Amino acid sequence: MAASQILATTVSTGDGAVLELLTAPAGNGRTEGGVVVVHGSMVTADLYRELALRLADALRAPVHVYNRRGRGASSPQPANYSLAMEIADLGAVLEHTGSQAVFGHNYGGCIALHAGRTLDIGQLAVYDPIISFNGSYNADWLDDYESALSHKDEEKALAVLLRGLQTAGPISKLPLPILTVLNRIGSRTQPGKVLTKLLPTGPREIRAIVAADSKAEPFDQLPLETLFLVGGASPEYFAEAAEKLDGVLPASDFDVLPKLAHDAPERPAKALVDRLAEFFSS
């Protein structure tokens, strides 16, 4: 039977910030070691609670997911936000938990992959990592997104974001005016209110992805145990970037999980939990 509780604590960072940490303990109550989950953009750690519980049960080891800055009880995003700050924050969480295994989703996958080049990580898995090689991800829609935010038009900003990322399935391809109206309706729900609140965190994170664009070769410092996973129903650009990176690494694995969409870690899909459990228990 899966653990039924999540323990909430905090982690202090080197620059004085605080990160909210949610831990699914091992069956014997152990909270040290295990796997750290790095969540994606426009979401909070709460969406990964069930993933943490199920993976902890499968591994018989603790699983930790922390709220990155700008979410939950964590400190706000600073004006000088950067990918380097996210990597340092992950390092603080790894040190606090005693973990050397990391799973990253979406932008969390980008953070994890860049962190894997410098931090003490022994096992690294990512699902649909959003990462750029040689200008492959230019986010040419970002100016429209920021313009909508500056005019307090959150529904249009979300519509631009969904069309730009293409992560909401067929809905992402709807004309902008129709998608904006749908968002106006959806923003009245509790999930919609949370998403609307997180919209201002997006521009800095998206710009960090573009700024970190590089060739694949520098990633040859990643752990020998690195696993790239993408969903069979996810936008193709996730698989294209992951395959490029997998192609230059000596011992990484690349798998497509059929029928799974981009939100598989948030559901969480059994096929994903099983594959992660297999990898991290090896």
C-alpha positions as MATLAB code, in Angstrom:
seq = 'MAASQILATTVSTGDGAVLELLTAPAGNGRTEGGVVVVHGSMVTADLYRELALRLADALRAPVHVYNRRGRGASSPQPANYSLAMEIADLGAVLEHTGSQAVFGHNYGGCIALHAGRTLDIGQLAVYDPIISFNGSYNADWLDDYESALSHKDEEKALAVLLRGLQTAGPISKLPLPILTVLNRIGSRTQPGKVLTKLLPTGPREIRAIVAADSKAEPFDQLPLETLFLVGGASPEYFAEAAEKLDGVLPASDFDVLPKLAHDAPERPAKALVDRLAEFFSS';
ca = [
       0.000    0.000    0.000;
       1.328    3.452   -0.910;
       2.287    5.917    1.782;
      -0.675    8.105    2.717;
       1.069   11.225    3.862;
       3.294   13.957    2.561;
       5.654   15.694    4.974;
       6.206   19.431    4.462;
       9.505   21.047    5.486;
      11.707   23.855    4.192;
      15.175   24.121    2.681;
      17.394   27.205    2.975;
      19.429   28.268   -0.045;
      22.855   29.860   -0.192;
      21.414   33.298   -0.993;
      18.965   33.281    1.911;
      15.836   32.088    0.111;
      13.501   29.371    1.379;
      12.144   26.440   -0.620;
       9.082   24.447    0.417;
       9.873   20.723    0.351;
       7.236   17.976    0.159;
       8.434   14.453    0.974;
       6.748   11.088    0.520;
       8.616    8.928    3.052;
       9.721    5.362    2.471;
       7.453    2.697    3.946;
       9.586    2.568    7.105;
       9.304    6.329    7.545;
      12.781    7.120    6.192;
      13.033   10.592    4.648;
      16.732   10.756    3.720;
      18.051    9.850    0.296;
      15.734    8.724   -2.485;
      14.730   10.792   -5.499;
      14.245   14.554   -5.914;
      11.589   15.695   -8.416;
      11.987   19.044  -10.212;
       8.615   20.277  -11.465;
       7.881   22.159  -14.669;
       6.692   25.671  -15.504;
       3.264   27.084  -14.610;
       2.669   24.422  -11.955;
       3.375   23.816   -8.291;
       4.755   20.853   -6.395;
       1.209   19.955   -5.335;
       0.518   18.466   -8.777;
       3.310   15.940   -8.194;
       2.135   14.681   -4.796;
       0.599   11.505   -6.218;
       3.693   10.838   -8.329;
       5.848   11.159   -5.205;
       3.605    8.796   -3.239;
       3.422    6.137   -5.942;
       7.105    6.282   -6.800;
       8.090    6.147   -3.121;
       5.925    3.061   -2.727;
       7.431    1.400   -5.808;
      11.019    2.209   -4.815;
      10.558    1.732   -1.069;
      12.538    4.941   -0.803;
      11.586    8.572   -0.139;
      10.648   10.879   -2.996;
      10.921   14.656   -2.597;
       9.346   17.403   -4.688;
      10.015   21.052   -3.900;
       8.257   24.222   -4.898;
      10.603   26.244   -7.044;
      10.685   29.968   -6.295;
       7.489   31.877   -6.915;
       5.251   29.049   -5.729;
       3.640   27.854   -2.518;
       5.599   28.710    0.613;
       8.847   29.180   -1.332;
      10.490   32.591   -1.766;
       9.450   34.754   -4.747;
      11.336   34.730   -8.021;
      14.097   37.362   -7.737;
      14.596   40.081  -10.323;
      17.988   38.556  -11.202;
      16.440   35.137  -11.832;
      18.622   32.710  -13.800;
      19.072   29.054  -14.629;
      22.199   29.126  -12.445;
      19.970   30.064   -9.496;
      17.679   27.104  -10.216;
      20.693   24.772  -10.337;
      21.969   26.121   -7.024;
      18.497   25.646   -5.502;
      18.437   22.031   -6.671;
      21.885   21.589   -5.148;
      20.573   22.856   -1.807;
      17.679   20.382   -1.941;
      20.010   17.484   -2.789;
      22.282   18.381    0.107;
      19.345   18.735    2.507;
      17.799   15.395    1.523;
      21.017   13.446    1.009;
      19.769   12.453   -2.438;
      21.818   11.785   -5.564;
      18.935   10.844   -7.875;
      16.880   13.430   -9.805;
      13.783   13.368  -12.003;
      12.873   16.492  -13.991;
       9.738   17.278  -16.011;
       9.399   19.952  -18.693;
      11.446   22.987  -17.554;
      12.401   20.903  -14.536;
      14.052   18.582  -17.042;
      16.061   21.502  -18.418;
      17.178   22.414  -14.896;
      18.060   18.799  -14.117;
      20.071   18.276  -17.313;
      22.119   21.424  -16.817;
      22.568   20.596  -13.114;
      23.761   17.115  -14.019;
      26.890   18.648  -15.515;
      28.007   20.219  -12.240;
      26.167   18.762   -9.226;
      26.796   15.430   -7.518;
      24.033   13.483   -9.275;
      24.413    9.743   -9.817;
      21.102    8.998  -11.556;
      19.193   11.441  -13.742;
      15.860   10.923  -15.509;
      13.823   13.487  -17.435;
      10.406   13.429  -19.087;
       9.648   15.815  -21.955;
      12.563   18.119  -21.088;
      12.231   21.547  -22.686;
      15.741   22.396  -23.813;
      17.313   24.224  -26.755;
      20.151   23.216  -29.077;
      21.546   25.505  -31.765;
      18.517   27.786  -31.634;
      15.977   24.957  -31.854;
      13.760   26.685  -29.276;
      13.404   30.398  -29.917;
      10.050   31.208  -28.201;
       9.233   33.886  -30.780;
       5.820   34.235  -29.113;
       7.303   35.445  -25.817;
       6.915   39.167  -26.567;
       3.175   38.712  -27.159;
       2.949   36.775  -23.898;
       4.686   39.515  -21.908;
       2.605   42.199  -23.620;
      -0.627   40.480  -22.594;
       0.641   40.171  -19.008;
       1.598   43.855  -18.905;
      -1.962   44.736  -19.962;
      -3.398   42.482  -17.230;
      -4.981   40.247  -19.877;
      -4.223   36.913  -18.201;
      -6.623   34.938  -20.418;
      -4.880   36.083  -23.598;
      -1.453   35.543  -22.020;
      -2.387   31.951  -21.242;
      -3.712   31.477  -24.767;
      -0.403   32.701  -26.227;
       1.490   30.417  -23.843;
      -0.553   27.321  -24.713;
      -0.205   27.952  -28.441;
       3.519   28.550  -28.034;
       4.260   25.436  -25.966;
       1.655   23.184  -27.668;
       1.425   21.112  -24.469;
      -2.368   21.097  -24.041;
      -3.100   18.702  -26.913;
      -5.576   19.713  -29.657;
      -6.735   22.698  -27.578;
      -3.305   24.302  -28.142;
      -4.031   24.573  -31.872;
      -7.267   26.531  -31.535;
      -7.317   30.116  -32.904;
      -6.090   32.632  -30.346;
      -9.476   34.412  -29.876;
     -11.310   31.125  -29.209;
      -8.605   29.900  -26.842;
      -8.734   33.229  -24.997;
     -12.498   32.867  -24.435;
     -12.048   29.291  -23.174;
      -9.388   30.502  -20.756;
     -11.756   33.187  -19.497;
     -14.194   30.429  -18.551;
     -11.499   28.141  -17.145;
      -9.938   30.897  -15.036;
     -12.978   30.772  -12.730;
     -12.124   27.233  -11.595;
      -9.663   26.537   -8.788;
      -6.987   25.056  -11.124;
      -7.504   28.038  -13.410;
      -6.975   30.468  -10.551;
      -3.719   28.750   -9.586;
      -2.480   28.799  -13.183;
      -3.381   32.463  -13.600;
      -1.434   33.311  -10.445;
       1.647   31.539  -11.843;
       1.620   33.233  -15.268;
       4.097   35.988  -14.221;
       6.723   33.323  -13.401;
       6.801   32.189  -17.018;
       8.781   34.877  -18.895;
      11.942   34.555  -16.783;
      11.900   30.762  -17.059;
      11.315   30.757  -20.819;
      14.064   33.329  -21.367;
      16.385   31.145  -19.276;
      15.761   28.217  -21.650;
      16.624   30.338  -24.677;
      19.673   31.871  -22.965;
      21.002   28.396  -22.125;
      20.958   27.307  -25.771;
      24.098   25.354  -26.625;
      25.518   22.513  -28.633;
      24.927   19.013  -27.312;
      28.579   18.178  -26.673;
      28.951   20.032  -23.340;
      26.454   17.582  -21.852;
      28.924   14.716  -22.054;
      29.525   15.435  -18.364;
      26.092   14.073  -17.470;
      25.871   10.977  -15.234;
      26.407    7.644  -16.957;
      22.947    6.690  -15.688;
      20.840    9.208  -17.605;
      17.374    8.378  -18.928;
      15.449   10.438  -21.494;
      11.696    9.781  -21.611;
       9.140   11.431  -23.873;
       5.435   10.895  -24.311;
       4.142    9.394  -27.519;
       1.336   11.980  -27.512;
       3.580   14.919  -26.532;
       4.621   17.670  -28.985;
       7.359   16.392  -31.288;
       9.925   18.997  -30.290;
      10.450   17.276  -26.945;
      11.538   14.033  -28.625;
      13.684   15.855  -31.186;
      15.752   17.627  -28.510;
      16.014   14.537  -26.295;
      17.155   12.350  -29.204;
      19.833   14.870  -30.176;
      21.205   14.908  -26.661;
      20.961   11.143  -26.247;
      22.910   10.768  -29.475;
      26.070   12.381  -28.095;
      26.113   10.669  -24.704;
      27.997    7.386  -24.246;
      25.622    5.498  -21.962;
      22.240    7.215  -21.801;
      18.890    5.593  -22.630;
      16.041    7.056  -24.669;
      12.465    5.738  -24.528;
       9.146    6.868  -25.953;
       6.202    5.951  -23.720;
       3.289    5.288  -26.109;
       0.019    7.165  -25.668;
       1.331    9.285  -22.788;
       0.887   13.054  -23.050;
       2.987   15.866  -21.677;
       1.115   15.888  -18.356;
       1.861   12.214  -17.574;
       3.881   13.018  -14.388;
       0.984   15.066  -13.026;
      -1.656   12.340  -13.378;
       0.541   10.236  -12.768;
       0.573    7.609  -15.509;
       1.343    4.051  -14.379;
       3.654    3.414  -17.343;
       5.780    6.392  -16.313;
       5.885    5.420  -12.620;
       6.860    1.851  -13.552;
       9.640    3.013  -15.902;
      11.044    5.436  -13.329;
      10.924    2.777  -10.619;
      12.788    0.372  -12.878;
      15.445    2.972  -13.628;
      16.017    4.308  -10.117;
      16.062    0.869   -8.543;
      18.739   -0.399  -10.949;
];
